């Protein structure tokens, strides 16, 4: 078993590990008003959330610290309508983010405007996710709910998650030319140690920063109690996890209105796992598995050159920003199996992407007699090389003979050919102010060109003889239109229409896989159409001195969903069972979301510092083709928090609530019961530049499962406890800066 104690390195972490420390928050009792937070993702211009014609979540650095958010599951903890599954058990037990019922590559994830690598999985031993970003390097996260292709093109079918990294200016206040910060943290649910440091230096023209983080720990606990070896095990498999991230920026400002930035952003994660629940006995013609271990390695490195101009004397633009970038992402999973027939199987499965791109965004304001315009337009162009390969050997331990045939596979193989993808998008949006600013109209459109160019190499050709490989070209127009009517000083109505699309993935267009012994084959489909959507959203908002709140309803219609590996033919019409990816499904998802907060101090001076926040989300989804529920829809969820903010300290008691999943796609699926959990959060600035953040999660030690974790699991499964979330756990962070 892999159980290397993290305690042996804790002293090193305390002295030399590098991490973030956020700029100090001013003490006081003001409520954190969600509608006042500034975002740039939904409109590509700086706007308060209340001035956006659709639903956007803005999660600030202060929230990330005070809510002890370190990964994607933490990020959506108090965001009903969003969910993250626990994943496959490798790469830190993290799945992908789901927005209003859509997840995977149908949700666009970006870091500083640059797309994070795709997720990809094939078979039992290749599952490359998109958890490439260290949240401790961020100053803000913007989440756009619903189709956003009019601004961001393909893959923004379900929404956008935009990570915004820190800048030197976030640390260097007026008159301050140096900043140093240290951070240490611990999370008990995975015995995780986190640590690191930040350094920022600056002068009149030049400034720079370096943020380096390190984390390490073990498997995330659940509430299973079966510690046996074999398929009936419900406790997590033993796992060792570690990761390091680096963010550095060098900024040159020739004037107060202009900046050049050179950015290096990288992270590396390792995982080792002892797959105890994968051990089996021999049966029939299948050999048993006596031992199985895995080693995972995941890396991402991005370099970008950015130019920002705040004031530009030009008829074309008042301001602009552009960047050139390259990003390399790679996931490698190695598996070592000892079989009961005295053989050892060693497999290495790899997926990597290289991304090159150019972005330019321009902004222009102009006024008429009674109308004002804020025009934004720009270019997104990127080129992506995607490679996937599975390799392995089987060794006869009695004779020492080594073969590249492992089970039914003769390695090496590719499940799709090397693929080059070109994406070029032109977008424009106008924010029109009428009636003295009481009415805003926001039309926008984007035109995208998509080209897939595969390369037929020997590995793919030998494994898929006679399988055709073809390119693909698509052009798509995505319009949107939003409106905001401020019919009273503190009230507004908003509505939005947005078109979404997702180009056919390379892994479906040219997939190839044949298993002659089992008698089936997977063939490509060069006639796939893009997935498209029409999204409608409307809502009412109120932003008063003591209370703010909003109620939103949405209806999204999706066409031509691509389903991978659909059975299209059987013998004798076809030589084998034949599978192919096809456009098979039309779907609809609709729902309602409520959010708000109360500043009790605005009602009575005696209640100064006290506040409450709440949110709830309900949705329903249907596969209109098969007339069945969509399994990706989360049940009703809500959150309620009561907080007190004093001078230099604060605390909050937060309740998370979920209803029972009442509409699984198959009634034989497990339907976890509804639940309620309590978390207690606190923060204290006990000295200048010294803060501590602490949280006790699942305070009552509730045993529960999230629908995102058990989606598709049979109700009569003997290992349901394997999918439970952790019991009571503690998280604490110490941040120092000077």
XYZ file of C-alpha atoms in Angstrom:
738
model
C 0.000 0.000 0.000
C 1.090 3.533 -0.769
C 1.020 5.415 2.501
C 3.964 7.819 2.743
C 3.346 10.175 5.620
C 3.105 13.858 4.764
C 4.280 14.717 8.269
C 7.905 13.975 7.374
C 7.959 17.018 5.099
C 5.891 19.414 7.201
C 8.978 21.186 8.611
C 10.297 21.773 5.088
C 6.923 23.153 4.088
C 6.864 25.530 7.018
C 10.285 26.948 6.222
C 10.630 26.893 2.463
C 7.360 26.173 0.676
C 5.920 28.987 -1.411
C 2.310 30.189 -1.565
C -0.101 33.072 -1.835
C -1.067 35.757 0.605
C -3.831 38.111 -0.391
C -3.752 41.872 0.126
C -5.223 42.831 3.449
C -8.945 43.358 3.695
C -10.067 46.405 5.579
C -11.837 45.521 8.817
C -15.449 46.510 9.235
C -19.002 45.303 9.190
C -20.124 45.953 5.612
C -21.962 43.127 3.882
C -20.305 41.628 0.824
C -22.834 42.628 -1.839
C -22.749 40.189 -4.752
C -24.411 42.617 -7.160
C -21.621 45.182 -6.669
C -18.818 42.829 -7.660
C -17.080 43.706 -10.911
C -16.675 41.160 -13.696
C -15.381 41.264 -17.267
C -16.342 37.826 -18.564
C -20.025 38.144 -19.475
C -19.619 41.381 -21.476
C -15.817 41.564 -21.968
C -16.069 45.003 -20.336
C -15.804 45.887 -16.654
C -19.326 45.799 -15.296
C -20.924 45.327 -11.912
C -22.967 42.138 -11.786
C -26.172 44.174 -11.497
C -25.415 45.760 -14.893
C -25.234 42.421 -16.726
C -28.253 41.014 -18.572
C -27.665 37.413 -17.498
C -26.542 35.486 -14.424
C -22.877 35.720 -13.457
C -21.187 34.475 -10.284
C -18.164 36.492 -9.167
C -16.037 34.815 -6.511
C -13.459 37.233 -5.125
C -10.080 36.618 -3.523
C -11.588 37.535 -0.176
C -14.197 34.788 -0.603
C -11.589 32.276 -1.734
C -9.658 32.952 1.473
C -12.513 33.208 3.960
C -14.324 30.127 2.595
C -11.048 28.150 2.390
C -11.513 27.365 -1.296
C -8.640 25.306 -2.727
C -10.195 23.201 -5.520
C -13.208 23.045 -7.843
C -15.406 21.217 -5.320
C -14.747 23.969 -2.790
C -15.432 26.620 -5.439
C -19.052 25.537 -5.999
C -19.739 24.574 -2.379
C -22.106 27.524 -1.859
C -23.210 27.994 -5.484
C -26.529 26.175 -6.121
C -26.921 25.408 -9.820
C -23.251 24.417 -10.090
C -21.722 21.081 -9.113
C -18.464 19.146 -9.337
C -18.329 15.368 -9.079
C -15.741 13.410 -7.154
C -14.294 11.981 -10.369
C -12.695 8.609 -10.979
C -10.467 8.458 -7.903
C -7.306 9.552 -9.725
C -5.895 13.060 -10.010
C -7.187 14.131 -6.578
C -10.765 12.827 -6.839
C -12.019 15.788 -8.887
C -14.524 15.647 -11.702
C -15.583 18.411 -14.069
C -17.778 21.410 -13.406
C -21.478 21.230 -14.274
C -23.442 24.433 -14.994
C -27.228 24.166 -15.102
C -27.086 20.532 -16.192
C -24.242 20.666 -18.732
C -20.652 19.709 -17.990
C -17.479 18.276 -19.486
C -16.178 19.974 -22.628
C -19.552 21.699 -23.079
C -18.376 24.181 -20.425
C -15.532 26.495 -21.419
C -12.796 26.936 -18.794
C -10.251 29.737 -19.258
C -7.290 31.205 -17.411
C -6.687 34.868 -18.269
C -8.697 34.358 -21.450
C -6.784 31.218 -22.539
C -8.673 27.920 -22.820
C -7.724 25.138 -20.440
C -7.039 21.767 -22.076
C -9.942 19.494 -23.028
C -10.951 16.559 -20.883
C -10.617 13.153 -22.525
C -11.249 9.580 -21.403
C -11.079 6.186 -23.066
C -11.388 2.838 -21.367
C -10.436 2.068 -17.798
C -6.985 3.588 -17.619
C -7.143 6.954 -19.399
C -9.094 9.768 -17.786
C -7.571 13.199 -18.409
C -9.499 15.943 -16.633
C -9.191 19.745 -16.703
C -8.078 20.417 -13.133
C -5.018 22.319 -14.278
C -5.403 25.554 -12.320
C -4.199 26.252 -8.784
C -6.920 28.409 -7.229
C -4.406 29.938 -4.819
C -2.897 31.885 -7.740
C -6.188 33.638 -8.537
C -7.636 37.000 -7.605
C -11.123 36.261 -8.963
C -13.321 33.665 -10.637
C -16.173 34.630 -12.984
C -18.797 32.005 -13.860
C -21.262 32.732 -16.675
C -24.333 30.527 -16.482
C -25.865 29.512 -19.799
C -24.776 29.690 -23.454
C -21.965 32.194 -24.092
C -20.844 31.347 -27.642
C -21.646 34.889 -28.843
C -18.632 36.042 -26.832
C -16.463 32.934 -26.565
C -17.295 30.617 -29.464
C -17.284 26.830 -29.425
C -17.387 24.902 -26.121
C -19.239 27.704 -24.288
C -22.494 25.803 -24.825
C -23.224 25.408 -21.118
C -21.358 28.429 -19.794
C -17.920 29.815 -18.971
C -15.616 29.485 -15.961
C -13.034 32.277 -16.170
C -10.038 32.226 -13.818
C -8.307 35.597 -13.378
C -4.771 35.463 -11.961
C -3.135 38.011 -9.696
C -1.053 40.994 -10.851
C 1.796 42.845 -9.093
C -0.538 45.827 -8.693
C -2.747 43.687 -6.452
C 0.042 43.779 -3.877
C 1.895 47.038 -4.499
C -0.211 49.859 -3.149
C 0.599 53.537 -3.704
C 4.024 54.276 -2.278
C 4.816 50.593 -1.623
C 7.600 49.024 -3.695
C 7.868 45.582 -2.080
C 5.558 42.876 -0.774
C 6.329 39.514 0.817
C 3.808 36.926 1.933
C 3.813 33.443 3.425
C 0.945 31.003 3.709
C 0.529 27.669 5.510
C -2.558 25.506 5.537
C -3.973 22.137 6.549
C -7.104 20.221 5.465
C -8.029 17.152 7.470
C -10.304 15.436 4.922
C -7.267 14.477 2.812
C -4.451 15.114 5.341
C -3.439 17.923 3.039
C -0.611 20.325 3.766
C -0.423 23.534 1.755
C 2.248 26.172 1.838
C 4.047 28.826 -0.081
C 5.145 32.415 -0.594
C 4.594 35.506 -2.680
C 7.080 38.194 -3.598
C 6.212 41.370 -5.510
C 8.576 44.236 -6.321
C 7.920 47.391 -8.260
C 8.955 50.890 -9.207
C 7.760 53.680 -11.453
C 8.092 51.674 -14.675
C 8.858 48.073 -13.812
C 7.111 45.653 -11.477
C 7.063 41.913 -11.047
C 5.839 39.094 -8.885
C 6.389 35.410 -8.197
C 3.833 33.132 -6.518
C 4.813 29.520 -5.845
C 2.574 26.997 -4.072
C 3.067 23.439 -2.923
C 0.492 20.957 -1.654
C 0.593 17.317 -0.688
C -1.634 14.825 1.023
C -3.464 11.547 0.718
C -6.789 10.187 -0.507
C -9.925 12.175 0.274
C -11.915 10.423 2.979
C -15.500 9.285 2.620
C -17.829 7.598 5.125
C -17.468 4.051 3.866
C -16.350 1.528 6.481
C -15.496 -1.549 4.382
C -11.696 -1.672 4.395
C -11.441 -5.013 2.569
C -9.501 -5.783 -0.603
C -11.640 -6.324 -3.698
C -14.719 -4.954 -5.455
C -16.745 -4.695 -2.226
C -14.350 -2.173 -0.683
C -16.071 1.143 0.150
C -13.217 3.075 1.720
C -11.084 5.141 -0.694
C -8.054 3.482 -2.214
C -4.763 4.538 -0.588
C -3.327 7.466 -2.502
C -0.455 9.934 -2.268
C -0.941 13.327 -3.955
C 1.363 16.269 -4.467
C 1.452 19.341 -6.639
C 3.389 22.534 -7.269
C 2.355 25.685 -9.100
C 4.171 28.802 -10.281
C 2.815 32.162 -11.402
C 5.243 34.918 -12.382
C 4.616 38.239 -14.105
C 6.946 40.957 -15.307
C 5.246 44.262 -16.085
C 6.660 47.295 -17.891
C 4.533 50.462 -17.843
C 5.976 53.147 -20.169
C 3.139 55.423 -19.039
C 0.271 55.439 -16.596
C -2.091 54.267 -19.344
C -0.046 51.467 -20.885
C 1.381 48.134 -19.728
C 3.348 45.263 -21.239
C 3.205 41.940 -19.382
C 5.231 38.753 -19.693
C 3.447 35.904 -17.901
C 4.618 32.404 -16.972
C 1.976 30.176 -15.400
C 2.682 26.507 -14.669
C 1.603 23.668 -12.429
C 2.522 20.024 -11.970
C 0.607 17.314 -10.117
C 1.566 13.782 -9.119
C -0.568 10.962 -7.809
C 0.151 7.397 -6.727
C -2.679 5.006 -6.001
C -3.019 1.434 -4.757
C -6.212 0.220 -6.472
C -7.420 -2.188 -3.796
C -11.017 -2.225 -5.034
C -9.798 -3.331 -8.478
C -8.395 -6.658 -7.283
C -10.385 -9.648 -8.572
C -10.270 -13.430 -8.705
C -9.945 -15.385 -11.954
C -13.225 -16.395 -13.586
C -13.813 -18.311 -16.830
C -11.325 -17.168 -19.442
C -10.390 -14.014 -17.504
C -7.344 -13.929 -15.271
C -7.665 -12.317 -11.860
C -5.884 -9.150 -10.723
C -3.659 -9.777 -7.700
C -2.221 -6.240 -7.476
C -2.804 -2.949 -9.284
C -1.048 0.370 -8.761
C -1.169 3.600 -10.682
C 1.054 6.630 -11.148
C -0.402 9.825 -12.582
C 1.389 12.920 -13.813
C -0.331 16.072 -15.012
C 1.324 19.299 -16.185
C 0.356 22.631 -17.686
C 2.686 25.474 -18.716
C 1.598 28.754 -20.270
C 3.632 31.716 -21.458
C 1.904 34.834 -22.740
C 2.834 38.344 -23.829
C 0.150 40.919 -23.037
C -0.231 44.566 -24.054
C -2.874 46.804 -22.436
C -3.663 50.398 -23.392
C -6.204 52.279 -21.249
C -6.334 55.514 -23.253
C -5.941 55.474 -27.021
C -6.450 58.523 -29.211
C -7.990 56.754 -32.177
C -11.256 56.688 -34.087
C -11.114 52.877 -33.903
C -10.805 52.454 -30.149
C -10.508 54.260 -26.829
C -8.690 51.320 -25.244
C -7.445 47.896 -26.212
C -5.672 44.799 -25.017
C -4.087 41.944 -26.929
C -1.996 38.911 -26.165
C 0.041 36.180 -27.800
C 0.359 32.869 -25.976
C 1.439 29.259 -25.991
C 0.198 26.594 -23.590
C 1.255 22.952 -23.209
C -0.901 20.529 -21.198
C -0.255 16.833 -20.668
C -1.825 14.005 -18.674
C -0.049 10.660 -18.308
C -1.445 7.687 -16.405
C 0.666 4.590 -15.767
C -0.865 1.362 -14.482
C 0.969 -1.726 -13.253
C -1.023 -4.942 -12.832
C 0.055 -8.303 -11.460
C -2.229 -10.999 -12.886
C -3.106 -14.403 -11.441
C -1.807 -16.126 -14.607
C 1.719 -15.085 -13.584
C 1.925 -12.107 -15.939
C 2.589 -8.422 -15.327
C 0.841 -5.785 -17.414
C 2.399 -2.338 -17.594
C 0.424 0.346 -19.420
C 1.094 4.005 -20.133
C -1.700 6.168 -21.485
C -1.109 9.748 -22.540
C -3.138 12.754 -23.709
C -1.548 16.112 -24.466
C -2.437 19.363 -26.174
C -0.352 22.253 -27.455
C -2.219 25.508 -27.868
C -1.068 28.643 -29.693
C -3.189 31.759 -29.878
C -3.742 35.432 -30.511
C -6.421 37.583 -28.909
C -7.310 41.231 -29.424
C -10.086 43.195 -27.705
C -10.942 46.801 -28.589
C -13.335 49.195 -26.870
C -14.963 52.414 -28.095
C -17.469 54.747 -26.434
C -19.467 57.432 -28.199
C -22.526 59.498 -27.311
C -25.480 60.837 -29.242
C -28.123 63.359 -28.203
C -30.033 60.837 -26.123
C -28.175 57.592 -26.715
C -24.737 56.388 -25.613
C -22.830 53.406 -26.965
C -20.058 51.255 -25.551
C -18.778 49.102 -28.370
C -16.479 46.146 -27.840
C -15.133 43.972 -30.630
C -12.208 41.728 -31.236
C -10.510 38.618 -32.536
C -9.838 35.180 -31.045
C -7.581 32.877 -33.037
C -6.071 29.621 -31.789
C -4.344 26.534 -33.134
C -4.409 23.290 -31.136
C -2.433 20.065 -31.595
C -4.067 17.124 -29.810
C -2.230 13.824 -29.305
C -3.395 10.652 -27.586
C -1.585 7.332 -27.307
C -1.959 4.132 -25.323
C 1.045 1.880 -24.897
C 1.916 -1.145 -22.814
C 3.548 -4.537 -22.424
C 2.687 -7.907 -20.927
C 5.494 -9.899 -19.299
C 5.369 -13.634 -18.622
C 7.033 -13.809 -15.212
C 7.907 -17.496 -15.616
C 9.748 -17.161 -18.940
C 10.569 -13.448 -19.014
C 8.949 -13.115 -22.458
C 7.659 -9.600 -23.172
C 4.809 -8.912 -25.598
C 3.171 -5.720 -26.787
C -0.193 -7.503 -26.803
C -2.025 -6.689 -23.588
C -5.453 -8.278 -23.413
C -7.148 -7.451 -26.723
C -4.880 -4.477 -27.506
C -1.708 -4.662 -29.563
C 0.213 -1.573 -28.465
C 0.925 1.180 -29.276
C -2.477 2.464 -30.405
C -4.214 5.787 -30.908
C -7.954 6.094 -30.426
C -8.028 9.120 -32.717
C -5.384 10.404 -35.139
C -3.123 13.340 -34.317
C -5.446 16.302 -34.822
C -4.811 19.958 -35.557
C -7.716 22.293 -34.805
C -7.977 25.865 -36.051
C -10.447 28.257 -34.446
C -10.885 31.854 -35.618
C -13.616 34.032 -34.152
C -14.668 37.642 -34.710
C -17.076 39.188 -32.226
C -18.806 42.531 -31.665
C -21.089 43.831 -28.945
C -22.761 47.192 -28.329
C -24.058 48.313 -24.935
C -26.642 50.978 -25.735
C -27.903 53.305 -22.995
C -31.321 54.943 -23.503
C -33.806 56.950 -21.457
C -31.176 58.591 -19.308
C -29.553 55.268 -18.486
C -32.748 53.540 -17.365
C -32.798 51.233 -20.392
C -29.841 49.240 -21.712
C -29.924 47.212 -24.920
C -27.039 44.826 -25.526
C -26.891 43.236 -28.983
C -23.928 41.064 -29.924
C -22.772 38.599 -32.548
C -19.828 36.319 -33.169
C -18.720 34.530 -36.333
C -16.561 31.430 -35.862
C -14.530 29.417 -38.323
C -13.574 25.907 -37.204
C -11.280 23.521 -39.068
C -10.190 20.017 -38.078
C -7.135 18.648 -39.868
C -6.128 15.088 -38.847
C -2.777 13.430 -39.578
C -2.783 9.723 -40.414
C 0.393 8.290 -38.870
C 1.553 4.664 -38.782
C 0.257 3.988 -35.277
C -3.343 4.901 -36.104
C -3.210 3.365 -39.601
C -1.868 -0.005 -38.411
C -4.418 -0.278 -35.626
C -7.316 0.798 -37.864
C -6.630 -0.618 -41.354
C -8.976 0.776 -43.966
C -10.571 3.311 -41.597
C -10.945 6.634 -43.418
C -9.670 9.851 -41.862
C -11.137 13.152 -42.967
C -11.007 16.803 -42.024
C -13.904 19.029 -41.127
C -14.738 22.711 -41.706
C -17.564 24.609 -40.049
C -18.647 28.257 -39.936
C -21.071 29.347 -37.255
C -22.875 32.605 -36.416
C -23.857 33.102 -32.749
C -26.066 36.116 -31.965
C -27.218 37.378 -28.587
C -29.441 40.167 -27.321
C -29.870 41.445 -23.785
C -31.893 44.191 -22.168
C -31.987 45.813 -18.718
C -34.843 48.099 -17.636
C -34.218 50.073 -14.437
C -37.854 50.899 -13.805
C -37.191 52.267 -10.298
C -34.141 53.475 -8.421
C -33.490 50.116 -6.763
C -35.323 47.776 -9.139
C -34.541 46.326 -12.525
C -35.830 43.775 -14.975
C -33.458 41.999 -17.331
C -33.787 39.547 -20.198
C -31.326 37.820 -22.455
C -31.236 35.578 -25.519
C -28.020 33.778 -26.448
C -27.134 31.267 -29.129
C -24.629 28.550 -28.295
C -22.713 26.003 -30.313
C -20.035 23.341 -29.959
C -18.043 22.049 -32.912
C -17.839 18.249 -33.418
C -14.926 16.947 -31.292
C -11.894 15.387 -32.979
C -12.310 12.277 -30.815
C -15.722 11.580 -32.373
C -15.129 12.660 -35.967
C -12.158 10.308 -36.524
C -12.348 7.766 -33.721
C -11.056 4.293 -34.506
C -11.056 1.123 -32.391
C -11.537 -2.569 -33.249
C -11.710 -5.584 -30.958
C -11.737 -8.648 -33.247
C -11.955 -11.208 -30.448
C -15.053 -9.570 -28.977
C -16.432 -8.822 -32.428
C -17.001 -5.071 -32.381
C -15.600 -1.943 -33.980
C -15.939 1.832 -33.579
C -15.925 3.813 -36.835
C -15.551 7.560 -37.490
C -18.291 9.966 -38.560
C -17.224 12.912 -40.706
C -20.859 14.035 -41.103
C -21.381 15.120 -37.512
C -23.144 18.474 -37.118
C -22.305 21.016 -34.402
C -24.290 20.924 -31.199
C -26.355 24.110 -30.895
C -28.535 25.811 -28.310
C -30.974 28.661 -27.867
C -30.947 30.112 -24.372
C -33.529 32.443 -22.844
C -33.196 34.087 -19.445
C -35.175 36.735 -17.574
C -35.104 38.041 -14.050
C -35.950 40.660 -11.464
C -33.356 42.300 -9.195
C -33.562 44.591 -6.189
C -30.567 46.376 -4.667
C -31.496 48.354 -1.568
C -29.511 49.595 1.396
C -30.483 46.716 3.656
C -31.537 44.025 1.206
C -30.484 42.815 -2.208
C -31.928 39.920 -4.133
C -32.747 38.502 -7.503
C -34.999 35.870 -9.043
C -34.068 34.397 -12.441
C -35.803 31.989 -14.756
C -34.160 30.329 -17.754
C -35.041 28.013 -20.623
C -32.332 26.416 -22.779
C -33.047 24.299 -25.840
C -30.301 22.085 -27.291
C -30.163 20.361 -30.676
C -27.951 17.682 -32.198
C -26.244 16.534 -29.017
C -23.387 14.241 -29.970
C -23.521 10.829 -28.320
C -20.313 8.821 -28.542
C -20.304 5.181 -29.657
C -23.935 4.597 -30.659
C -24.720 1.050 -31.870
C -25.632 1.478 -35.550
C -25.407 -2.078 -36.934
C -25.201 -5.762 -36.082
C -24.381 -8.962 -38.011
C -25.310 -10.116 -40.588
C -25.839 -6.622 -42.048
C -22.408 -5.615 -40.663
C -19.366 -7.868 -40.174
C -19.239 -6.923 -36.472
C -21.154 -4.973 -33.912
C -20.556 -1.457 -35.218
C -20.567 1.720 -33.142
C -20.362 5.335 -34.308
C -20.708 8.785 -32.716
C -23.881 10.469 -33.930
C -26.122 13.495 -33.494
C -28.940 11.745 -31.689
C -30.496 13.949 -29.051
C -32.487 17.128 -28.665
C -32.859 18.343 -25.104
C -34.260 21.122 -22.987
C -33.234 22.402 -19.572
C -35.177 24.995 -17.649
C -35.216 26.228 -14.114
C -35.208 29.058 -11.610
C -32.548 30.543 -9.329
C -32.895 32.782 -6.278
C -30.167 34.682 -4.497
C -29.901 37.579 -2.096
C -28.688 38.950 1.184
C -29.657 41.113 4.148
C -27.499 43.705 5.947
C -29.101 43.809 9.384
C -26.871 46.707 10.390
C -28.656 48.926 7.856
C -31.905 48.242 9.716
C -30.648 48.845 13.230
C -27.366 50.090 14.663
C -27.660 47.424 17.345
C -27.300 44.781 14.626
C -24.260 46.369 12.987
C -21.991 43.696 11.529
C -24.676 41.037 11.173
C -25.735 39.838 7.725
C -27.397 36.933 5.996
C -27.070 35.507 2.489
C -29.088 32.863 0.682
C -29.322 31.128 -2.684
C -31.378 28.340 -4.215
C -31.554 26.632 -7.606
C -34.133 24.322 -9.165
C -33.910 22.851 -12.644
C -35.496 20.234 -14.834
C -34.055 18.614 -17.943
C -35.480 16.303 -20.599
C -34.066 14.309 -23.467
C -36.732 15.256 -26.013
C -35.622 12.568 -28.453
C -36.130 9.660 -26.051
C -38.682 11.414 -23.797
C -36.597 10.668 -20.701
C -35.147 12.872 -17.947
C -31.608 14.202 -18.342
C -29.389 12.492 -15.823
C -27.026 15.464 -15.540
C -29.608 17.636 -13.752
C -28.943 18.226 -10.059
C -31.818 18.106 -7.560
C -33.098 21.201 -5.780
C -30.283 22.844 -3.833
C -30.035 25.782 -1.472
C -27.653 27.535 0.881
C -28.235 29.881 3.823
C -25.536 31.729 5.757
C -25.629 33.918 8.872
C -22.485 36.026 9.350
C -20.978 38.545 11.747
C -18.156 40.875 10.719
C -16.392 42.733 13.510
C -13.282 44.860 13.604
C -10.607 42.559 12.211
C -12.517 39.327 12.655
C -15.641 37.594 11.456
C -17.504 34.299 11.395
C -20.303 32.636 9.457
C -22.545 29.619 9.943
C -23.593 28.201 6.565
C -26.178 25.552 5.811
C -26.160 23.543 2.581
C -29.344 21.749 1.592
C -30.242 19.369 -1.240
C -33.451 17.626 -2.186
C -33.863 14.038 -3.277
C -33.171 13.210 -6.924
C -36.695 12.410 -8.107
C -36.167 12.088 -11.873
C -33.275 9.772 -12.790
C -33.099 8.712 -16.434
C -33.486 5.105 -15.309
C -35.623 4.195 -12.257
C -33.079 1.514 -11.349
C -30.492 4.209 -10.608
C -29.669 5.004 -7.007
C -31.574 8.084 -5.820
C -29.709 9.576 -2.848
C -31.851 11.111 -0.143
C -31.931 14.823 0.462
C -29.616 16.199 3.119
C -28.604 19.233 5.103
C -25.106 20.069 6.350
C -23.645 22.881 8.436
C -20.267 24.596 8.075
C -18.697 27.044 10.528
C -16.217 29.561 9.112
C -14.093 32.157 10.895
C -11.298 34.609 10.117
C -9.195 36.800 12.369
C -6.586 39.444 11.656
C -4.699 39.136 14.941
C -1.836 41.486 14.015
C -0.929 43.796 11.132
C -0.222 41.534 8.159
C -1.211 38.374 10.029
C -4.485 36.525 9.491
C -5.870 33.110 10.231
C -8.777 31.432 8.419
C -10.503 28.352 9.836
C -13.475 26.214 8.962
C -15.227 23.149 10.320
C -17.138 21.484 7.482
C -20.046 19.073 7.873
C -20.264 20.133 11.489
C -22.815 17.446 12.435
C -20.880 14.644 10.687
C -23.788 13.986 8.309
C -23.526 10.946 6.037
C -24.644 11.903 2.523
C -23.959 11.510 -1.191
C -24.054 14.099 -3.969
C -25.995 13.290 -7.135
C -22.943 14.313 -9.183
C -21.034 11.398 -7.589
C -23.654 8.640 -7.944
C -25.132 9.586 -11.325
C -25.694 6.254 -13.113
C -24.939 4.002 -10.111
C -27.416 1.153 -9.640
C -29.699 1.326 -6.617
C -28.752 -2.265 -5.662
C -25.010 -1.604 -5.778
C -23.315 -3.142 -2.723
C -20.785 -0.283 -2.544
C -23.011 2.807 -2.270
C -20.990 4.042 0.716
C -18.011 4.388 -1.625
C -19.688 7.509 -3.044
C -20.278 9.326 0.244
C -18.677 12.707 0.896
C -16.350 13.290 3.885
C -17.649 13.523 7.415
C -16.656 16.305 9.790
C -13.398 17.922 8.704
C -11.185 20.863 9.611
C -9.413 23.366 7.388
C -7.104 26.123 8.598
C -4.849 28.661 6.872
C -2.285 31.080 8.295
C -1.345 34.051 6.073
C 1.493 36.461 6.844
C 2.610 39.451 4.773
C 4.778 42.509 5.125
